[in-house]
Short mmCIF file of C-alpha atoms in Angstrom, two decimals:
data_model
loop_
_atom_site.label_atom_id
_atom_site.label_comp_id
_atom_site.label_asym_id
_atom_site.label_seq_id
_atom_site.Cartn_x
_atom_site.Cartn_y
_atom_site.Cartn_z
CA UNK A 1 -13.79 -28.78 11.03
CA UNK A 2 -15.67 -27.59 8.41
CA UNK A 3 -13.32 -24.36 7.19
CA UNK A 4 -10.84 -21.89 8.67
CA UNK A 5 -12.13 -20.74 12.00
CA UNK A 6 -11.03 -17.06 13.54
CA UNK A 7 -11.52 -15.29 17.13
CA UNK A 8 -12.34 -13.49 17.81
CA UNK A 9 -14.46 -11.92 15.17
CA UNK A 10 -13.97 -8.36 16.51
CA UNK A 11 -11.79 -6.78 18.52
CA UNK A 12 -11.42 -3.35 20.23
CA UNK A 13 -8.02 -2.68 21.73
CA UNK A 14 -6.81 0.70 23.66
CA UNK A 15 -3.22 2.40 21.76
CA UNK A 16 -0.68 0.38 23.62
CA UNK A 17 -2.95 -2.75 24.76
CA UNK A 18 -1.22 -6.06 23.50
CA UNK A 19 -3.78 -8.27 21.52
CA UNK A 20 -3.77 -12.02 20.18
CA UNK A 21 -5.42 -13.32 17.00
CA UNK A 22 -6.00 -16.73 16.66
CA UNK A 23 -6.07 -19.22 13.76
CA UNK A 24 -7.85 -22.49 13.66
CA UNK A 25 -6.98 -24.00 10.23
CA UNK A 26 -8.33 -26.74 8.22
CA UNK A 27 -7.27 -30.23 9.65
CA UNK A 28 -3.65 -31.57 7.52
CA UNK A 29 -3.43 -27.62 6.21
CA UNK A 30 0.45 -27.37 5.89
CA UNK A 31 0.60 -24.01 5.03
CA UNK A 32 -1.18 -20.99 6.80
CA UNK A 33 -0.88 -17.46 5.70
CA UNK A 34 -1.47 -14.42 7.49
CA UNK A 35 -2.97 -10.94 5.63
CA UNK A 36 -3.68 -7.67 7.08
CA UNK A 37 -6.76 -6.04 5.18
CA UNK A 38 -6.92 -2.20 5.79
CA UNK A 39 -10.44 -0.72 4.41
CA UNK A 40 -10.58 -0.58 0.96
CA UNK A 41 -7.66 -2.41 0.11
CA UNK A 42 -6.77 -6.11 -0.56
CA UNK A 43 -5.20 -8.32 1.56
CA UNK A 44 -1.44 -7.37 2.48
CA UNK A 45 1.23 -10.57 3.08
CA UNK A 46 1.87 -10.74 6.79
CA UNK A 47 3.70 -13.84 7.27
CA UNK A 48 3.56 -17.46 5.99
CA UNK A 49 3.99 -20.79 7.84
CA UNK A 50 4.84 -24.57 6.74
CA UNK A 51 3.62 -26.60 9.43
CA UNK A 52 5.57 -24.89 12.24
CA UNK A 53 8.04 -23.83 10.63
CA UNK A 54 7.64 -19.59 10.05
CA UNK A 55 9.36 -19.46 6.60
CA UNK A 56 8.72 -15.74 5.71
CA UNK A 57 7.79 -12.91 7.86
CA UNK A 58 8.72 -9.64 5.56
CA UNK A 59 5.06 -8.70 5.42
CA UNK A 60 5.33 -8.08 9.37
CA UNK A 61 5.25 -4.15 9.98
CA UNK A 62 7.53 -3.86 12.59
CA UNK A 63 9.15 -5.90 15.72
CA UNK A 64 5.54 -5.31 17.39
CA UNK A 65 3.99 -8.00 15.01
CA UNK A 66 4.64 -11.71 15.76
CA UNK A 67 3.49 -14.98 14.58
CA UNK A 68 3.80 -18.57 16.02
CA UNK A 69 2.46 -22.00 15.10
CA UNK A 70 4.40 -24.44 17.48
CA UNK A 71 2.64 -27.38 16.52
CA UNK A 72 2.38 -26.80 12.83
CA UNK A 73 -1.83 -26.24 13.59
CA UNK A 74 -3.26 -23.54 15.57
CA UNK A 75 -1.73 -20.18 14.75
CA UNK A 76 -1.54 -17.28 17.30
CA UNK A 77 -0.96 -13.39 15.40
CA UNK A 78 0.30 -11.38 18.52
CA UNK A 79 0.83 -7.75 18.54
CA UNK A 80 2.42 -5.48 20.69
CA UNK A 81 1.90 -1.88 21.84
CA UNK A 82 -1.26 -1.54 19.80
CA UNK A 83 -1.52 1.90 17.27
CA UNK A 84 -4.26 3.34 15.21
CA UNK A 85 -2.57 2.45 12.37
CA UNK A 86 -2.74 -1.34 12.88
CA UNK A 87 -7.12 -1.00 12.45
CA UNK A 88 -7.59 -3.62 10.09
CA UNK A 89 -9.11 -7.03 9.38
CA UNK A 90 -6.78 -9.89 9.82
CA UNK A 91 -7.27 -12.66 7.98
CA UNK A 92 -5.47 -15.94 7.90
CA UNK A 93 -5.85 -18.20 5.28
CA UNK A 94 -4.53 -22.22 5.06
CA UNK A 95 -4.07 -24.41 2.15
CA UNK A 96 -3.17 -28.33 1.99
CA UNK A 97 0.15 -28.31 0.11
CA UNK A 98 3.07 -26.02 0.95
CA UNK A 99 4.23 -25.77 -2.82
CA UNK A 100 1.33 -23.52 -4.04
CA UNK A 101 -0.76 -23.79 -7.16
CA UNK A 102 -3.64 -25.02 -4.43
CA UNK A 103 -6.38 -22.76 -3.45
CA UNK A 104 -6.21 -21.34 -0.05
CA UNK A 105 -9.11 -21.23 2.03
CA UNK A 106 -10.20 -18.08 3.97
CA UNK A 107 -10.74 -17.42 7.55
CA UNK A 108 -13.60 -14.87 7.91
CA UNK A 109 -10.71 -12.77 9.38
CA UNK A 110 -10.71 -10.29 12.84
CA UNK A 111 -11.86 -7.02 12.62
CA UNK A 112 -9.29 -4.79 14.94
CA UNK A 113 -9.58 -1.57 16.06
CA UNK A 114 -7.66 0.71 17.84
CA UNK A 115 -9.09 3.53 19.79
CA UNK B 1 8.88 -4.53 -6.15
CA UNK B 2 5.89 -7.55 -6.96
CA UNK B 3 2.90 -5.12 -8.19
CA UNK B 4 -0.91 -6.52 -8.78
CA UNK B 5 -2.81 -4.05 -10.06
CA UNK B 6 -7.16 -4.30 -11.01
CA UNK B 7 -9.34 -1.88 -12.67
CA UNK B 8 -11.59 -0.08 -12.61
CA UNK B 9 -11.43 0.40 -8.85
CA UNK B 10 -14.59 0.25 -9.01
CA UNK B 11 -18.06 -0.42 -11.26
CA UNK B 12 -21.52 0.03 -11.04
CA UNK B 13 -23.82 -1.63 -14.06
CA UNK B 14 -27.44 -2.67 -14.14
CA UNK B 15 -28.48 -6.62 -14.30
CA UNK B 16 -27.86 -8.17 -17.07
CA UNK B 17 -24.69 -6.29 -18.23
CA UNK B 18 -21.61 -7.83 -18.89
CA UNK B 19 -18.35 -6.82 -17.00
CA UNK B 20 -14.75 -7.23 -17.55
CA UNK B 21 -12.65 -7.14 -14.88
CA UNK B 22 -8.49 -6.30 -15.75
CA UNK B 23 -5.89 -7.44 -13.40
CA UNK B 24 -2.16 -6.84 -14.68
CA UNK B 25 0.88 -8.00 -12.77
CA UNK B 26 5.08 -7.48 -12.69
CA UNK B 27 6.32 -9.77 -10.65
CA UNK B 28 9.54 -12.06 -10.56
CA UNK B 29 8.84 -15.50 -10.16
CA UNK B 30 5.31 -16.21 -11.50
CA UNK B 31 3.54 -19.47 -10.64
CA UNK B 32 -0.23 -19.05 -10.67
CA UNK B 33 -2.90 -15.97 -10.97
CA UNK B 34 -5.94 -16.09 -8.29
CA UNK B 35 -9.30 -14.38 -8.55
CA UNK B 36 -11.32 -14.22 -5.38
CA UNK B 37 -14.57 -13.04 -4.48
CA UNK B 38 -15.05 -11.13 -1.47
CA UNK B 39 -18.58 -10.02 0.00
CA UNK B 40 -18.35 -9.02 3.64
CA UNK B 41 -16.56 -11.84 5.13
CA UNK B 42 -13.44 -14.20 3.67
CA UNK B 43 -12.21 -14.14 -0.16
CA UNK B 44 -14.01 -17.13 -2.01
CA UNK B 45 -12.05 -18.88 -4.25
CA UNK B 46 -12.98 -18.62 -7.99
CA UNK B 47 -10.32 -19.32 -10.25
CA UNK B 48 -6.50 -20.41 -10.32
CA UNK B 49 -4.83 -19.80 -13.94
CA UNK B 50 -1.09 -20.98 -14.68
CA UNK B 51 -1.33 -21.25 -18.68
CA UNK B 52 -1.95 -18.37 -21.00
CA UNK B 53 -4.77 -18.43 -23.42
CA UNK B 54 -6.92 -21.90 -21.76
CA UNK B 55 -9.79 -20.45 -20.66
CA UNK B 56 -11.70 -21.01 -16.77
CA UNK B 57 -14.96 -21.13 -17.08
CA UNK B 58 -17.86 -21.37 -14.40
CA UNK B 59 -21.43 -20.47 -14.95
CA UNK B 60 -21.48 -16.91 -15.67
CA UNK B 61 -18.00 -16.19 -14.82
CA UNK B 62 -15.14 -17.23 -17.49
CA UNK B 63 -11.58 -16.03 -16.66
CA UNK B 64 -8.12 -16.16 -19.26
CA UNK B 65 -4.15 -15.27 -18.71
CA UNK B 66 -1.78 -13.98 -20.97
CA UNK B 67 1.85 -14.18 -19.45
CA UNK B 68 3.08 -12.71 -22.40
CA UNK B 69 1.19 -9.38 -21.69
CA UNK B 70 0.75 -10.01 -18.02
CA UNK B 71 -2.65 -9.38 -17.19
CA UNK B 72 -5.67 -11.42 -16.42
CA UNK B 73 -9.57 -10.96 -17.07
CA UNK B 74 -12.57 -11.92 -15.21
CA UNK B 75 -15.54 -12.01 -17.17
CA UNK B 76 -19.09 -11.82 -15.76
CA UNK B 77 -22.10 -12.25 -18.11
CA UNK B 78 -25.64 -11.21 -17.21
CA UNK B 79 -25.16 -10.22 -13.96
CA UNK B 80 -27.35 -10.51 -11.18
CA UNK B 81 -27.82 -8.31 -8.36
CA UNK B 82 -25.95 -11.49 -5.89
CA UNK B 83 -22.79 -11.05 -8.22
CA UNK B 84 -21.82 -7.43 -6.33
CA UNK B 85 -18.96 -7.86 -4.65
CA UNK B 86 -14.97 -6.79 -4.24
CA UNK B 87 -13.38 -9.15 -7.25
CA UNK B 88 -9.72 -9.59 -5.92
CA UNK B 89 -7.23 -11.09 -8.14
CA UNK B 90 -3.70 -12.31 -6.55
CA UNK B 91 -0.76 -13.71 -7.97
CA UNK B 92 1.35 -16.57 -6.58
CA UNK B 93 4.98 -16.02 -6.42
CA UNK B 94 8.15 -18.27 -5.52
CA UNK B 95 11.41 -17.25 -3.60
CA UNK B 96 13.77 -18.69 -1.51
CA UNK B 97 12.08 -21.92 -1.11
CA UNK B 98 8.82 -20.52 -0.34
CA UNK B 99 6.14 -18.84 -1.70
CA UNK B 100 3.08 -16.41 -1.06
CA UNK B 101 0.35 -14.30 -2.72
CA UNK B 102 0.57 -10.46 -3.83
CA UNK B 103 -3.09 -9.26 -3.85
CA UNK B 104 -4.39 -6.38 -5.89
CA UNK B 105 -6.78 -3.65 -4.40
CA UNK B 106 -9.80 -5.19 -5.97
CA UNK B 107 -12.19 -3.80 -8.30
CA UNK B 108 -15.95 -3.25 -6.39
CA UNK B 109 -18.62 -3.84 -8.56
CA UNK B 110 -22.04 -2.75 -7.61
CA UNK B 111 -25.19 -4.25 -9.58
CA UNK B 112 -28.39 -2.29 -9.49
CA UNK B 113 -31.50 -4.10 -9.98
#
């Protein structure tokens, strides 16, 4: 694929509704980062993957906010018992080595809100 | 606590100004300084520093480190109206085998024709 795919591109979730974020990234990526963008700000650290492996989640919020990549491709951001609070864009990012100093490529991210 | 911070917030000039963009950092573990573009979809990738004082250069957009002082500049020459944006500038940092990217708020510049 050409670039970092997201869906979906906007979603609308009632407080409490459970939603799923996906990430398609680049073919070979090995690492894949997750960011939560609230309005105004820059992206915040979510949670970072090499392949499948889920090597840091402090950026998660809380226990609602989970992350998986079982076959080290496809991501899947799930959270739980939606609030207002979690209104943001998500945005995952990948990038071809897992040892940094490589660029990482942006997904065009998924724009939640919470009513 | 890893802290990016950019000013101004934000910046409004006329075409054909030039802008400087500040980004200063304190963080443990330093490995690389990002700037990234950001219209109304994903970051784009500009530039990735690592040494102080070489200078990035591309087009009308030059950008320099100093890890003594710990800050980074964007430069934009004779901007054009296209060139209004969020600037974000991120730093890379190492821990525990692994590694991510503290982002700043971004400074938005605006560009008036």
């Amino acid at each position: 694929g050409a670039g970092v795919s997201q869906s979906p591109r906007y979603k609308v979730a009632k407080r409490g509704q459970d939603v799923a974020l996906r990430c398609d990234p680049i073919s070979g990526h090995v690492s894949l980062f997750w960011y939560q963008q609230a309005l105004g700000q820059g992206p915040e650290f979510l949670t970072y993957f090499q392949n499948e492996a889920q090597l840091d989640k402090s950026g998660l919020p809380s226990d609602r906010f989970f992350a998986e990549r079982p076959e080290g491709s496809v991501s899947t951001l799930k959270i739980q018992r939606t609030q207002q609070e979690d209104s943001a864009v998500y945005l995952c990012a990948s990038s071809i080595r897992d040892r940094g100093a490589y660029e990482q490529y942006f997904g065009p991210g998924t724009r939640l809100t919470v009513t | 606590e890893d802290k990016v911070v950019q000013s101004p917030l934000s910046l409004v000039v006329h075409e054909g100004d030039t802008v400087t963009l500040n980004c200063s950092y304190e963080v443990t573990n330093f490995r690389s300084l990002l700037w990234y573009k950001q219209e109304k979809k994903a970051p784009t990738f500009l530039f990735m520093l690592t040494s102080s004082g070489i200078e990035k250069k591309s087009g009308r957009l030059s950008s320099i480190l100093d890890k003594k002082e710990l800050f980074s500049i964007l430069n934009i020459t004779a901007t054009q109206t296209g060139d209004s944006a969020i600037y974000l500038c991120a730093v890379e940092v190492w821990g525990s085998g692994t590694y991510k990217y503290i982002f700043g708020t971004g400074t938005r510049l605006k560009v008036l024709a």
